[in-house]
Short mmCIF file of C-alpha atoms in Angstrom, two decimals:
data_model
loop_
_atom_site.label_atom_id
_atom_site.label_comp_id
_atom_site.label_asym_id
_atom_site.label_seq_id
_atom_site.Cartn_x
_atom_site.Cartn_y
_atom_site.Cartn_z
CA UNK A 22 175.15 72.60 162.02
CA UNK A 23 172.84 75.58 161.17
CA UNK A 24 175.72 78.05 161.69
CA UNK A 25 178.04 76.07 159.48
CA UNK A 26 175.43 75.88 156.77
CA UNK A 27 174.66 79.61 156.82
CA UNK A 28 178.40 80.57 156.89
CA UNK A 29 179.23 78.14 154.06
CA UNK A 30 176.28 79.50 151.88
CA UNK A 31 177.21 83.04 152.21
CA UNK A 32 180.93 82.44 151.88
CA UNK A 33 180.46 80.44 148.70
CA UNK A 34 178.06 83.04 147.34
CA UNK A 35 180.69 85.82 147.86
CA UNK A 36 183.41 83.75 146.30
CA UNK A 37 181.35 82.95 143.25
CA UNK A 38 180.32 86.52 142.87
CA UNK A 39 183.95 87.66 142.97
CA UNK A 40 184.88 85.19 140.21
CA UNK A 41 181.97 86.16 137.87
CA UNK A 42 182.09 89.91 138.43
CA UNK A 43 185.34 90.35 136.50
CA UNK A 44 189.11 90.43 136.84
CA UNK A 45 189.33 93.43 139.18
CA UNK A 46 186.82 91.99 141.68
CA UNK A 47 188.43 88.56 141.36
CA UNK A 48 191.97 89.53 142.08
CA UNK A 49 191.12 92.00 144.89
CA UNK A 50 188.95 89.41 146.69
CA UNK A 51 191.35 86.48 146.42
CA UNK A 52 194.37 88.69 147.25
CA UNK A 53 192.61 89.87 150.41
CA UNK A 54 191.76 86.22 151.18
CA UNK A 55 195.48 85.35 150.71
CA UNK A 56 196.60 88.15 153.08
CA UNK A 57 194.07 87.15 155.73
CA UNK A 58 195.11 83.53 155.45
CA UNK A 59 198.75 84.65 155.97
CA UNK A 60 197.77 86.63 159.08
CA UNK A 61 195.90 83.44 160.24
CA UNK A 62 199.13 81.39 159.68
CA UNK A 63 201.12 83.83 161.78
CA UNK A 64 198.57 83.71 164.61
CA UNK A 65 198.53 79.88 164.40
CA UNK A 66 202.33 79.45 164.63
CA UNK A 67 202.92 82.16 167.22
CA UNK A 68 204.23 80.75 170.55
CA UNK A 69 206.29 82.11 173.49
CA UNK A 70 209.39 81.14 171.45
CA UNK A 71 208.20 81.77 167.82
CA UNK A 72 206.97 85.30 167.05
CA UNK A 73 206.90 85.84 163.27
CA UNK A 74 207.03 89.45 161.97
CA UNK A 75 203.40 89.70 161.15
CA UNK A 76 203.37 93.22 159.74
CA UNK A 77 206.55 92.59 157.72
CA UNK A 78 205.34 89.22 156.35
CA UNK A 79 202.07 90.77 155.25
CA UNK A 80 203.91 93.62 153.60
CA UNK A 81 206.10 91.06 151.79
CA UNK A 82 202.90 89.04 150.73
CA UNK A 83 201.20 92.31 149.49
CA UNK A 84 204.29 93.30 147.48
CA UNK A 85 204.31 89.88 145.82
CA UNK A 86 200.50 90.15 145.06
CA UNK A 87 200.87 93.58 143.59
CA UNK A 88 203.74 92.61 141.37
CA UNK A 89 202.11 89.43 140.11
CA UNK A 90 198.75 91.11 139.55
CA UNK A 91 200.29 93.99 137.55
CA UNK A 92 201.97 91.38 135.47
CA UNK A 93 198.76 89.51 134.79
CA UNK A 94 196.47 92.48 134.23
CA UNK A 95 198.76 95.10 132.67
CA UNK A 96 201.23 92.74 131.12
CA UNK A 97 204.06 94.25 133.13
CA UNK A 98 207.29 92.43 133.26
CA UNK A 99 207.74 89.87 136.04
CA UNK A 100 210.88 91.71 137.08
CA UNK A 101 208.48 93.66 139.36
CA UNK A 102 208.70 90.64 141.64
CA UNK A 103 212.35 91.73 142.38
CA UNK A 104 210.65 94.17 144.79
CA UNK A 105 210.32 91.32 147.24
CA UNK A 106 214.06 91.20 147.57
CA UNK A 107 214.54 94.53 149.43
CA UNK A 108 211.56 93.81 151.63
CA UNK A 109 213.00 90.45 152.50
CA UNK A 110 216.36 91.94 153.31
CA UNK A 111 214.67 94.49 155.48
CA UNK A 112 212.80 91.73 157.35
CA UNK A 113 216.08 89.82 158.01
CA UNK A 114 217.69 93.00 159.40
CA UNK A 115 214.68 93.84 161.48
CA UNK A 116 214.86 90.46 163.17
CA UNK A 117 218.43 91.24 164.41
CA UNK A 118 217.02 94.13 166.43
CA UNK A 119 214.22 92.05 168.04
CA UNK A 120 214.98 90.44 171.36
CA UNK A 121 213.40 87.00 170.78
CA UNK A 122 214.34 83.78 172.36
CA UNK A 123 214.61 81.99 168.95
CA UNK A 124 215.03 84.73 166.35
CA UNK A 125 215.93 82.49 163.46
CA UNK A 126 212.83 80.42 164.08
CA UNK A 127 210.69 83.55 163.97
CA UNK A 128 212.05 84.92 160.76
CA UNK A 129 211.94 81.44 159.16
CA UNK A 130 208.18 81.22 159.97
CA UNK A 131 207.76 84.69 158.49
CA UNK A 132 209.11 83.61 155.17
CA UNK A 133 207.46 80.21 155.33
CA UNK A 134 204.06 81.79 155.62
CA UNK A 135 204.59 83.78 152.35
CA UNK A 136 205.80 80.70 150.53
CA UNK A 137 203.09 78.35 151.95
CA UNK A 138 200.12 80.78 151.65
CA UNK A 139 200.80 83.72 149.31
CA UNK A 140 202.45 81.71 146.55
CA UNK A 141 199.52 79.28 146.17
CA UNK A 142 196.99 82.13 146.00
CA UNK A 143 199.09 83.96 143.38
CA UNK A 144 199.17 80.80 141.33
CA UNK A 145 195.39 80.30 141.68
CA UNK A 146 194.80 83.88 140.57
CA UNK A 147 197.29 83.31 137.75
CA UNK A 148 195.37 80.29 136.55
CA UNK A 149 192.46 82.46 135.52
CA UNK A 150 194.88 84.43 133.19
CA UNK A 151 196.62 81.30 131.82
CA UNK A 152 195.22 81.87 128.31
CA UNK A 153 196.57 85.45 128.19
CA UNK A 154 193.48 87.19 129.55
CA UNK A 155 191.05 86.76 132.38
CA UNK A 156 188.71 83.78 131.87
CA UNK A 157 186.64 82.79 134.86
CA UNK A 158 186.19 79.29 133.42
CA UNK A 159 189.48 78.18 134.91
CA UNK A 160 189.18 79.85 138.39
CA UNK A 161 185.54 78.70 138.70
CA UNK A 162 186.35 75.22 137.35
CA UNK A 163 189.16 74.95 139.89
CA UNK A 164 186.78 75.62 142.80
CA UNK A 165 184.15 73.26 141.50
CA UNK A 166 186.66 70.45 141.06
CA UNK A 167 187.96 71.08 144.53
CA UNK A 168 184.53 71.30 146.15
CA UNK A 169 183.48 68.15 144.21
CA UNK A 170 186.54 66.20 145.50
CA UNK A 171 185.85 67.34 149.07
CA UNK A 172 182.18 66.36 148.79
CA UNK A 173 182.85 62.94 147.19
CA UNK A 174 185.50 62.17 149.74
CA UNK A 175 183.28 63.03 152.60
CA UNK A 176 180.25 61.02 151.28
CA UNK A 177 182.29 57.98 150.31
CA UNK A 178 184.17 58.10 153.49
CA UNK A 179 181.10 58.28 155.60
CA UNK A 180 179.50 55.32 153.68
CA UNK A 181 182.36 53.10 152.93
CA UNK A 182 185.44 54.37 154.79
CA UNK A 183 187.42 51.61 156.41
CA UNK A 184 191.05 51.78 155.32
CA UNK A 185 192.93 54.74 156.71
CA UNK A 186 194.77 56.93 154.17
CA UNK A 187 197.21 58.76 156.44
CA UNK A 188 196.20 58.14 160.06
CA UNK A 189 199.18 59.85 161.61
CA UNK A 190 198.09 63.24 160.30
CA UNK A 191 194.40 62.85 159.59
CA UNK A 192 192.66 59.85 161.28
CA UNK A 193 189.32 60.41 159.54
CA UNK A 194 190.62 60.21 155.96
CA UNK A 195 190.33 56.92 154.19
CA UNK A 196 191.29 55.42 150.81
CA UNK A 197 187.59 54.89 150.03
CA UNK A 198 187.01 58.59 150.66
CA UNK A 199 189.91 59.49 148.44
CA UNK A 200 188.62 57.38 145.61
CA UNK A 201 185.15 58.82 146.09
CA UNK A 202 186.56 62.27 145.85
CA UNK A 203 188.35 61.35 142.61
CA UNK A 204 185.29 59.90 141.07
CA UNK A 205 183.16 62.92 141.91
CA UNK A 206 185.80 65.39 140.71
CA UNK A 207 186.29 63.48 137.40
CA UNK A 208 182.53 63.62 136.88
CA UNK A 209 182.58 67.36 137.48
CA UNK A 210 185.54 67.67 135.06
CA UNK A 211 183.50 65.92 132.34
CA UNK A 212 180.48 68.16 132.90
CA UNK A 213 182.77 71.31 132.85
CA UNK A 214 184.44 70.15 129.64
CA UNK A 215 181.02 70.17 127.85
CA UNK A 216 180.41 73.83 128.99
CA UNK A 217 183.90 75.36 129.13
CA UNK A 218 185.53 74.36 125.86
CA UNK A 219 188.60 76.46 126.03
CA UNK A 220 190.66 73.41 126.96
CA UNK A 221 190.09 69.77 125.98
CA UNK A 222 188.24 67.12 127.94
CA UNK A 223 191.49 65.49 128.76
CA UNK A 224 192.97 68.70 130.11
CA UNK A 225 189.94 69.08 132.45
CA UNK A 226 190.46 65.49 133.63
CA UNK A 227 194.19 66.10 134.24
CA UNK A 228 193.27 69.22 136.25
CA UNK A 229 190.88 67.12 138.24
CA UNK A 230 193.52 64.53 139.01
CA UNK A 231 196.06 67.23 140.09
CA UNK A 232 193.49 68.87 142.34
CA UNK A 233 192.40 65.57 143.95
CA UNK A 234 195.97 64.22 144.62
CA UNK A 235 197.63 67.48 145.47
CA UNK A 236 194.67 68.80 147.32
CA UNK A 237 194.52 65.71 149.57
CA UNK A 238 198.32 66.18 150.33
CA UNK A 239 197.61 69.94 150.96
CA UNK A 240 194.91 68.94 153.43
CA UNK A 241 197.33 66.58 155.09
CA UNK A 242 200.09 69.17 155.24
CA UNK A 243 197.82 71.71 156.90
CA UNK A 244 196.72 68.97 159.40
CA UNK A 245 200.35 68.23 160.12
CA UNK A 246 200.84 71.99 160.84
CA UNK A 247 197.83 72.13 163.24
CA UNK A 248 198.94 68.91 165.05
CA UNK A 249 202.47 70.40 165.40
CA UNK A 250 200.93 73.50 167.05
CA UNK A 251 198.42 71.36 169.04
CA UNK A 252 195.27 73.18 167.73
CA UNK A 253 192.05 71.82 166.24
CA UNK A 254 191.22 74.68 163.74
CA UNK A 255 193.59 77.17 162.03
CA UNK A 256 191.36 80.06 163.09
CA UNK A 257 187.84 81.10 163.89
CA UNK A 258 187.09 83.58 161.08
CA UNK A 259 184.37 81.29 159.53
CA UNK A 260 181.87 80.23 162.29
CA UNK A 261 181.29 76.49 162.07
CA UNK A 262 184.09 76.03 159.63
CA UNK A 263 187.18 77.04 161.48
CA UNK A 264 189.69 79.28 159.70
CA UNK A 265 190.47 80.22 156.19
CA UNK A 266 193.42 77.77 156.02
CA UNK A 267 190.99 75.01 156.92
CA UNK A 268 188.85 75.95 153.89
CA UNK A 269 191.74 76.46 151.48
CA UNK A 270 194.10 73.71 152.46
CA UNK A 271 193.38 71.87 149.23
CA UNK A 272 194.59 74.87 147.25
CA UNK A 273 198.05 75.14 148.94
CA UNK A 274 199.75 72.38 146.84
CA UNK A 275 197.33 72.00 143.91
CA UNK A 276 197.09 75.69 142.66
CA UNK A 277 200.82 75.94 141.70
CA UNK A 278 200.69 72.64 139.67
CA UNK A 279 197.39 73.54 138.07
CA UNK A 280 198.87 76.91 136.97
CA UNK A 281 201.97 75.11 135.52
CA UNK A 282 199.78 72.71 133.69
CA UNK A 283 197.56 75.34 132.20
CA UNK A 284 200.49 77.44 131.29
CA UNK A 285 201.94 74.48 129.31
CA UNK A 286 198.60 73.71 127.72
CA UNK A 287 198.32 77.28 126.27
CA UNK A 288 202.02 77.68 125.50
CA UNK A 289 202.59 74.31 123.63
CA UNK A 290 199.22 73.65 121.97
#
């Protein structure tokens, strides 16, 4: 428990510092987290029959990050993302020359990792630029709403949890915990709306609901992956906490939808 608390404290401190120190620190730190999470994914799914192209997949993820970040910071055209096409073609050709037992499975997991991990981190970074320039209110607010949801779900689940939410993939999750997480996250959204007034109170509430619902499904999705691979934790990078994917599973499905929502808020209001 002591190791878990120390690791959590310093990791949160580093994350908050990266958000508050400005756009360059923010995008570099979370891009690095995304690439480390992708590498963790490849290590997680690797078996005797499935061997993703780790180096190639990370190169593809880095290409996507660079193109997306240049678009956000320098207002470059999104056509830069076309660079992922030749890299993807090279990965497909490279797999032809590898003598794997199930080559199509291997290359499929290579691309799945980029879609499942890199895309959500790109959208999370993009949410901070949804208003046209970097604003830490949205990236910080996202994290606070996500942490509030996790904390509320844990406390309510421990105190009142009886009815299983999705026992097949996560036996400990309960409907009571889910509702507790929703209450805590909505409360955090209300407080955030009084301090960060760039978007309305309703918009913060909608963000909260997206994060609670999709964050829960993201957690279940990652649990399904770990159960499929018969492992307890996605990795061991964070002592006492498991891996990065264990810490950011709530971001996997919620970040893309939060980005889309914020984009619509700023484009059509």
